[in-house]
mmCIF file of C-alpha atoms in Angstrom:
data_model
loop_
_atom_site.group_PDB
_atom_site.id
_atom_site.type_symbol
_atom_site.label_atom_id
_atom_site.label_comp_id
_atom_site.label_asym_id
_atom_site.label_seq_id
_atom_site.Cartn_x
_atom_site.Cartn_y
_atom_site.Cartn_z
ATOM 1 C CA UNK Z 1 77.229 66.099 89.150
ATOM 2 C CA UNK Z 2 76.950 67.226 92.721
ATOM 3 C CA UNK Z 3 73.428 67.652 94.287
ATOM 4 C CA UNK Z 4 72.185 71.405 94.645
ATOM 5 C CA UNK Z 5 69.982 71.797 97.841
ATOM 6 C CA UNK Z 6 67.371 74.501 98.262
ATOM 7 C CA UNK Z 7 66.995 76.118 101.774
ATOM 8 C CA UNK Z 8 65.911 79.065 103.678
ATOM 9 C CA UNK Z 9 67.622 80.852 106.511
ATOM 10 C CA UNK Z 10 66.248 84.062 108.589
ATOM 11 C CA UNK Z 11 68.335 86.998 107.958
ATOM 12 C CA UNK Z 12 67.220 89.941 110.054
ATOM 13 C CA UNK Z 13 63.867 88.693 110.389
ATOM 14 C CA UNK Z 14 63.588 88.126 106.429
ATOM 15 C CA UNK Z 15 63.178 84.534 105.102
ATOM 16 C CA UNK Z 16 65.867 84.149 102.516
ATOM 17 C CA UNK Z 17 65.726 81.429 100.117
ATOM 18 C CA UNK Z 18 69.100 80.129 98.927
ATOM 19 C CA UNK Z 19 70.726 77.301 96.853
ATOM 20 C CA UNK Z 20 73.707 75.494 98.114
ATOM 21 C CA UNK Z 21 76.069 72.718 96.695
ATOM 22 C CA UNK Z 22 79.257 71.417 97.695
ATOM 23 C CA UNK Z 23 81.107 70.181 100.869
ATOM 24 C CA UNK Z 24 79.955 72.262 103.946
ATOM 25 C CA UNK Z 25 83.813 72.521 104.879
ATOM 26 C CA UNK Z 26 84.851 73.577 101.623
ATOM 27 C CA UNK Z 27 86.175 77.041 100.403
ATOM 28 C CA UNK Z 28 83.045 79.161 99.748
ATOM 29 C CA UNK Z 29 82.017 81.012 96.626
ATOM 30 C CA UNK Z 30 79.163 83.476 97.027
ATOM 31 C CA UNK Z 31 76.958 83.881 93.825
ATOM 32 C CA UNK Z 32 74.712 87.028 94.280
ATOM 33 C CA UNK Z 33 72.481 86.917 91.084
ATOM 34 C CA UNK Z 34 71.283 89.904 88.712
ATOM 35 C CA UNK Z 35 68.429 91.184 86.958
ATOM 36 C CA UNK Z 36 65.983 89.878 86.327
ATOM 37 C CA UNK Z 37 66.681 86.455 87.503
ATOM 38 C CA UNK Z 38 67.435 84.928 90.954
ATOM 39 C CA UNK Z 39 69.722 82.178 92.209
ATOM 40 C CA UNK Z 40 68.148 80.097 89.343
ATOM 41 C CA UNK Z 41 70.615 81.688 86.927
ATOM 42 C CA UNK Z 42 73.373 79.599 88.724
ATOM 43 C CA UNK Z 43 71.485 76.114 88.625
ATOM 44 C CA UNK Z 44 74.226 75.004 86.269
ATOM 45 C CA UNK Z 45 77.307 76.547 87.503
ATOM 46 C CA UNK Z 46 76.805 75.291 91.017
ATOM 47 C CA UNK Z 47 77.096 71.571 90.314
ATOM 48 C CA UNK Z 48 79.952 72.199 87.817
ATOM 49 C CA UNK Z 49 81.956 73.459 90.635
ATOM 50 C CA UNK Z 50 80.634 71.672 93.749
ATOM 51 C CA UNK Z 51 83.261 68.778 93.864
ATOM 52 C CA UNK Z 52 85.601 71.177 95.290
ATOM 53 C CA UNK Z 53 83.875 74.353 96.434
ATOM 54 C CA UNK Z 54 80.885 75.317 98.467
ATOM 55 C CA UNK Z 55 78.628 77.336 96.492
ATOM 56 C CA UNK Z 56 76.048 79.774 98.037
ATOM 57 C CA UNK Z 57 73.350 81.688 95.876
ATOM 58 C CA UNK Z 58 70.769 83.664 97.832
ATOM 59 C CA UNK Z 59 67.724 85.207 96.362
ATOM 60 C CA UNK Z 60 67.558 88.954 96.899
ATOM 61 C CA UNK Z 61 64.288 90.173 98.378
ATOM 62 C CA UNK Z 62 61.885 91.091 95.575
ATOM 63 C CA UNK Z 63 63.486 88.324 93.493
ATOM 64 C CA UNK Z 64 63.007 84.371 93.489
ATOM 65 C CA UNK Z 65 61.592 82.851 96.468
ATOM 66 C CA UNK Z 66 62.772 85.155 99.216
ATOM 67 C CA UNK Z 67 60.447 87.064 101.326
ATOM 68 C CA UNK Z 68 59.809 90.778 100.052
ATOM 69 C CA UNK Z 69 58.644 92.632 103.142
ATOM 70 C CA UNK Z 70 57.585 96.191 103.187
ATOM 71 C CA UNK Z 71 60.002 98.435 104.697
ATOM 72 C CA UNK Z 72 63.177 96.361 103.612
ATOM 73 C CA UNK Z 73 65.829 98.749 102.020
ATOM 74 C CA UNK Z 74 65.450 97.884 98.437
ATOM 75 C CA UNK Z 75 68.818 99.486 97.360
ATOM 76 C CA UNK Z 76 72.203 98.017 96.615
ATOM 77 C CA UNK Z 77 73.396 99.062 100.174
ATOM 78 C CA UNK Z 78 70.418 97.329 101.512
ATOM 79 C CA UNK Z 79 71.249 93.887 99.568
ATOM 80 C CA UNK Z 80 74.871 94.382 100.687
ATOM 81 C CA UNK Z 81 74.000 94.448 104.150
ATOM 82 C CA UNK Z 82 71.533 91.223 103.540
ATOM 83 C CA UNK Z 83 74.740 89.582 101.997
ATOM 84 C CA UNK Z 84 76.673 90.425 105.128
ATOM 85 C CA UNK Z 85 73.917 89.002 107.392
ATOM 86 C CA UNK Z 86 73.539 86.025 105.127
ATOM 87 C CA UNK Z 87 77.228 85.231 105.274
ATOM 88 C CA UNK Z 88 77.023 85.459 109.381
ATOM 89 C CA UNK Z 89 73.863 83.401 109.509
ATOM 90 C CA UNK Z 90 75.952 80.685 107.794
ATOM 91 C CA UNK Z 91 78.995 81.237 109.622
ATOM 92 C CA UNK Z 92 81.138 82.023 106.575
ATOM 93 C CA UNK Z 93 84.147 84.036 106.942
ATOM 94 C CA UNK Z 94 86.199 84.163 104.016
ATOM 95 C CA UNK Z 95 84.962 83.615 100.281
ATOM 96 C CA UNK Z 96 85.462 84.162 96.713
ATOM 97 C CA UNK Z 97 82.860 86.620 95.162
ATOM 98 C CA UNK Z 98 81.095 86.491 91.862
ATOM 99 C CA UNK Z 99 80.112 89.850 90.387
ATOM 100 C CA UNK Z 100 77.419 89.844 87.930
ATOM 101 C CA UNK Z 101 74.769 92.529 86.980
ATOM 102 C CA UNK Z 102 72.819 93.822 89.964
ATOM 103 C CA UNK Z 103 74.937 91.475 92.191
ATOM 104 C CA UNK Z 104 78.144 93.136 91.274
ATOM 105 C CA UNK Z 105 76.897 96.512 92.804
ATOM 106 C CA UNK Z 106 75.650 94.737 96.015
ATOM 107 C CA UNK Z 107 79.024 92.671 95.951
ATOM 108 C CA UNK Z 108 81.081 95.745 95.527
ATOM 109 C CA UNK Z 109 79.510 97.600 98.373
ATOM 110 C CA UNK Z 110 79.898 94.347 100.465
ATOM 111 C CA UNK Z 111 83.733 94.325 99.605
ATOM 112 C CA UNK Z 112 84.209 97.685 100.532
ATOM 113 C CA UNK Z 113 82.800 96.979 103.890
ATOM 114 C CA UNK Z 114 84.892 93.748 104.490
ATOM 115 C CA UNK Z 115 87.746 93.837 101.998
ATOM 116 C CA UNK Z 116 89.829 91.320 104.241
ATOM 117 C CA UNK Z 117 87.124 88.779 103.778
ATOM 118 C CA UNK Z 118 87.428 88.679 99.909
ATOM 119 C CA UNK Z 119 89.707 85.854 98.772
ATOM 120 C CA UNK Z 120 89.142 86.654 94.939
ATOM 121 C CA UNK Z 121 86.679 88.215 92.436
ATOM 122 C CA UNK Z 122 85.169 86.553 89.474
ATOM 123 C CA UNK Z 123 83.762 89.285 87.306
ATOM 124 C CA UNK Z 124 81.294 88.638 84.696
ATOM 125 C CA UNK Z 125 79.102 91.413 83.083
ATOM 126 C CA UNK Z 126 79.334 93.317 86.164
ATOM 127 C CA UNK Z 127 80.272 97.075 85.440
ATOM 128 C CA UNK Z 128 82.418 99.746 87.328
ATOM 129 C CA UNK Z 129 83.591 102.201 84.977
ATOM 130 C CA UNK Z 130 81.065 104.869 83.823
ATOM 131 C CA UNK Z 131 82.995 105.815 80.866
ATOM 132 C CA UNK Z 132 82.528 102.592 79.271
ATOM 133 C CA UNK Z 133 78.631 102.073 79.877
ATOM 134 C CA UNK Z 134 77.110 100.936 76.646
ATOM 135 C CA UNK Z 135 74.324 102.407 74.644
ATOM 136 C CA UNK Z 136 71.449 100.616 76.417
ATOM 137 C CA UNK Z 137 72.212 102.893 79.521
ATOM 138 C CA UNK Z 138 71.135 106.080 77.304
ATOM 139 C CA UNK Z 139 67.448 106.064 78.545
ATOM 140 C CA UNK Z 140 68.651 105.558 82.016
ATOM 141 C CA UNK Z 141 71.001 108.356 81.833
ATOM 142 C CA UNK Z 142 68.409 110.650 80.375
ATOM 143 C CA UNK Z 143 66.140 109.560 83.403
ATOM 144 C CA UNK Z 144 68.829 110.470 85.855
ATOM 145 C CA UNK Z 145 69.495 113.921 84.453
ATOM 146 C CA UNK Z 146 65.626 114.895 84.169
ATOM 147 C CA UNK Z 147 63.685 112.322 86.118
ATOM 148 C CA UNK Z 148 60.152 113.034 84.811
ATOM 149 C CA UNK Z 149 57.121 110.766 85.108
ATOM 150 C CA UNK Z 150 57.181 110.349 81.175
ATOM 151 C CA UNK Z 151 60.807 108.951 81.283
ATOM 152 C CA UNK Z 152 60.047 106.949 84.266
ATOM 153 C CA UNK Z 153 57.149 105.334 82.331
ATOM 154 C CA UNK Z 154 59.390 104.772 79.286
ATOM 155 C CA UNK Z 155 61.615 102.831 81.497
ATOM 156 C CA UNK Z 156 58.964 100.914 83.197
ATOM 157 C CA UNK Z 157 58.105 99.327 79.835
ATOM 158 C CA UNK Z 158 61.322 97.190 80.543
ATOM 159 C CA UNK Z 159 59.786 95.744 83.674
ATOM 160 C CA UNK Z 160 57.118 93.845 81.705
ATOM 161 C CA UNK Z 161 56.788 90.075 80.453
ATOM 162 C CA UNK Z 162 58.041 91.208 77.104
ATOM 163 C CA UNK Z 163 60.726 93.635 78.571
ATOM 164 C CA UNK Z 164 62.046 90.718 80.486
ATOM 165 C CA UNK Z 165 62.280 88.337 77.515
ATOM 166 C CA UNK Z 166 64.140 91.125 75.577
ATOM 167 C CA UNK Z 167 66.384 91.957 78.424
ATOM 168 C CA UNK Z 168 67.738 88.280 78.471
ATOM 169 C CA UNK Z 169 67.848 87.594 74.928
ATOM 170 C CA UNK Z 170 69.696 90.814 74.349
ATOM 171 C CA UNK Z 171 72.169 91.279 71.384
ATOM 172 C CA UNK Z 172 73.491 87.761 70.783
ATOM 173 C CA UNK Z 173 72.851 85.927 67.508
ATOM 174 C CA UNK Z 174 69.954 83.647 67.031
ATOM 175 C CA UNK Z 175 72.091 80.420 67.128
ATOM 176 C CA UNK Z 176 73.544 81.816 70.592
ATOM 177 C CA UNK Z 177 70.332 82.830 71.958
ATOM 178 C CA UNK Z 178 68.840 79.294 71.336
ATOM 179 C CA UNK Z 179 71.001 78.202 74.379
ATOM 180 C CA UNK Z 180 69.265 80.595 76.572
ATOM 181 C CA UNK Z 181 66.519 79.097 78.743
ATOM 182 C CA UNK Z 182 63.147 80.942 78.350
ATOM 183 C CA UNK Z 183 62.972 80.008 82.035
ATOM 184 C CA UNK Z 184 64.817 82.904 83.076
ATOM 185 C CA UNK Z 185 61.849 85.255 82.049
ATOM 186 C CA UNK Z 186 59.214 82.837 82.266
ATOM 187 C CA UNK Z 187 59.704 81.968 85.685
ATOM 188 C CA UNK Z 188 61.093 85.509 86.892
ATOM 189 C CA UNK Z 189 58.044 87.459 85.707
ATOM 190 C CA UNK Z 190 55.359 85.801 87.763
ATOM 191 C CA UNK Z 191 57.634 86.211 90.894
ATOM 192 C CA UNK Z 192 58.575 89.717 90.030
ATOM 193 C CA UNK Z 193 55.148 91.250 89.030
ATOM 194 C CA UNK Z 194 53.857 92.002 92.465
ATOM 195 C CA UNK Z 195 57.074 93.699 93.362
ATOM 196 C CA UNK Z 196 57.253 95.774 89.876
ATOM 197 C CA UNK Z 197 57.437 99.186 91.672
ATOM 198 C CA UNK Z 198 60.384 97.775 93.499
ATOM 199 C CA UNK Z 199 62.106 96.933 90.112
ATOM 200 C CA UNK Z 200 61.356 100.366 88.734
ATOM 201 C CA UNK Z 201 62.736 101.887 91.673
ATOM 202 C CA UNK Z 202 66.090 100.366 91.093
ATOM 203 C CA UNK Z 203 66.557 102.645 87.797
ATOM 204 C CA UNK Z 204 67.321 105.506 90.397
ATOM 205 C CA UNK Z 205 69.238 103.133 92.461
ATOM 206 C CA UNK Z 206 71.621 102.423 89.664
ATOM 207 C CA UNK Z 207 72.475 105.948 89.453
ATOM 208 C CA UNK Z 208 73.533 105.898 93.013
ATOM 209 C CA UNK Z 209 75.892 102.921 92.266
ATOM 210 C CA UNK Z 210 77.495 104.649 89.204
ATOM 211 C CA UNK Z 211 78.222 107.557 91.372
ATOM 212 C CA UNK Z 212 80.162 104.971 93.608
ATOM 213 C CA UNK Z 213 82.179 103.506 90.923
ATOM 214 C CA UNK Z 214 85.287 105.511 91.828
ATOM 215 C CA UNK Z 215 85.039 103.869 95.605
ATOM 216 C CA UNK Z 216 84.966 100.376 93.673
ATOM 217 C CA UNK Z 217 87.855 101.311 91.719
ATOM 218 C CA UNK Z 218 89.889 102.447 94.597
ATOM 219 C CA UNK Z 219 88.943 99.215 96.377
ATOM 220 C CA UNK Z 220 90.503 97.372 93.511
ATOM 221 C CA UNK Z 221 93.520 99.365 93.406
ATOM 222 C CA UNK Z 222 94.358 99.237 97.136
ATOM 223 C CA UNK Z 223 93.606 95.667 97.583
ATOM 224 C CA UNK Z 224 94.523 94.028 94.252
ATOM 225 C CA UNK Z 225 92.341 90.928 94.912
ATOM 226 C CA UNK Z 226 93.042 87.970 92.521
ATOM 227 C CA UNK Z 227 90.594 88.663 89.681
ATOM 228 C CA UNK Z 228 89.139 86.575 86.818
ATOM 229 C CA UNK Z 229 87.166 88.354 84.213
ATOM 230 C CA UNK Z 230 84.811 86.325 81.975
ATOM 231 C CA UNK Z 231 82.583 88.275 79.631
ATOM 232 C CA UNK Z 232 80.313 88.315 76.992
ATOM 233 C CA UNK Z 233 80.801 91.364 74.742
ATOM 234 C CA UNK Z 234 77.524 91.316 72.987
ATOM 235 C CA UNK Z 235 75.962 93.155 75.646
ATOM 236 C CA UNK Z 236 74.341 96.645 75.115
ATOM 237 C CA UNK Z 237 74.938 97.722 78.830
ATOM 238 C CA UNK Z 238 78.444 96.325 79.308
ATOM 239 C CA UNK Z 239 80.517 95.933 75.931
ATOM 240 C CA UNK Z 240 83.984 94.590 75.653
ATOM 241 C CA UNK Z 241 85.443 98.000 76.972
ATOM 242 C CA UNK Z 242 83.665 97.670 80.157
ATOM 243 C CA UNK Z 243 85.635 94.293 81.036
ATOM 244 C CA UNK Z 244 88.878 95.953 79.721
ATOM 245 C CA UNK Z 245 88.536 98.771 81.764
ATOM 246 C CA UNK Z 246 89.253 96.739 84.842
ATOM 247 C CA UNK Z 247 92.831 96.118 83.753
ATOM 248 C CA UNK Z 248 93.702 99.718 84.737
ATOM 249 C CA UNK Z 249 93.052 98.915 88.521
ATOM 250 C CA UNK Z 250 93.791 95.153 88.533
ATOM 251 C CA UNK Z 251 96.320 94.894 85.968
ATOM 252 C CA UNK Z 252 97.201 91.376 86.682
ATOM 253 C CA UNK Z 253 93.580 90.216 86.213
ATOM 254 C CA UNK Z 254 92.948 87.238 84.039
ATOM 255 C CA UNK Z 255 90.672 88.351 81.276
ATOM 256 C CA UNK Z 256 88.698 86.294 78.810
ATOM 257 C CA UNK Z 257 86.090 87.580 76.154
ATOM 258 C CA UNK Z 258 83.764 85.251 74.690
ATOM 259 C CA UNK Z 259 83.320 87.037 71.367
ATOM 260 C CA UNK Z 260 79.745 85.724 70.456
ATOM 261 C CA UNK Z 261 78.623 85.680 74.033
ATOM 262 C CA UNK Z 262 76.449 88.218 75.826
ATOM 263 C CA UNK Z 263 75.002 89.103 79.070
ATOM 264 C CA UNK Z 264 73.862 85.528 79.974
ATOM 265 C CA UNK Z 265 77.269 83.983 79.513
ATOM 266 C CA UNK Z 266 76.564 81.041 82.074
ATOM 267 C CA UNK Z 267 73.659 80.017 79.621
ATOM 268 C CA UNK Z 268 75.515 80.000 76.197
ATOM 269 C CA UNK Z 269 79.003 79.323 77.263
ATOM 270 C CA UNK Z 270 78.988 77.267 80.596
ATOM 271 C CA UNK Z 271 81.813 74.602 79.716
ATOM 272 C CA UNK Z 272 84.161 77.490 78.632
ATOM 273 C CA UNK Z 273 83.499 79.612 81.818
ATOM 274 C CA UNK Z 274 83.904 76.741 84.111
ATOM 275 C CA UNK Z 275 87.250 75.797 82.486
ATOM 276 C CA UNK Z 276 88.312 79.227 83.393
ATOM 277 C CA UNK Z 277 87.153 79.323 86.998
ATOM 278 C CA UNK Z 278 88.349 75.837 88.144
ATOM 279 C CA UNK Z 279 92.017 76.586 87.740
ATOM 280 C CA UNK Z 280 91.660 80.067 88.876
ATOM 281 C CA UNK Z 281 90.100 79.013 92.211
ATOM 282 C CA UNK Z 282 92.556 76.277 92.611
ATOM 283 C CA UNK Z 283 95.379 78.464 92.788
ATOM 284 C CA UNK Z 284 94.057 80.321 95.695
ATOM 285 C CA UNK Z 285 93.623 77.228 98.115
ATOM 286 C CA UNK Z 286 96.224 76.400 100.582
ATOM 287 C CA UNK Z 287 97.953 73.154 101.359
ATOM 288 C CA UNK Z 288 95.006 72.364 103.571
ATOM 289 C CA UNK Z 289 92.550 72.963 100.695
ATOM 290 C CA UNK Z 290 91.090 75.899 102.470
ATOM 291 C CA UNK Z 291 91.273 79.808 101.482
#
């Protein structure tokens, strides 16, 4: 198994922590993380692929070990701009992009800015179709429609230690949940606690991203990026219909549903996911081994 290194880089005056694995001259796979974790969520995926690819997983400000300065644009647009600066700082031009949870919203906005740089998409429980949003979105939709303090306080209960635990364990069966490391919430909460207002603020940011879903869909239709979809349908936010919806815009996408898996598929079905990713990425390389 390859070694994962832990580094920092200055991006626009913000110190960004990131994990890196793989040869420095190998094709790049960018791994933006989701909520409520950090680059930590990719700790097992990275060494599993690092023999042939260069994996880069930064922490967004407000998550993990990156700085979280006052005045930073804590929005998916701000995170997309940070990803762009991160890639520039590391001299990365073209890359495959992993889209998951919050990282999918920032990642799609990055793709809209630079579609020619995206070699391929790996989509894992990252939604882009409003009509397929799962029942766990109901409280968010109610807040977007009527953003009262009472509704905001109700949503804020999710940004607690117990709320993070519930967010991670989700709807999977106990035997599957037993594969999910408690480190995902145990380590995330102390780091996120001081940025709790930022996390709560993202509930409104999600509404803005949902309004951008038609733009994401248009990007897919126009550019037809090679796409692999790996999905855990036991997900109250993003059920199986959310995965299948992508086929309307990228009909040649390779779709795999892991029926007993949920939101944290890399915790519970890592070997099966890696077995789909490796041949998918291998087909995209040229004779020299580059993208």
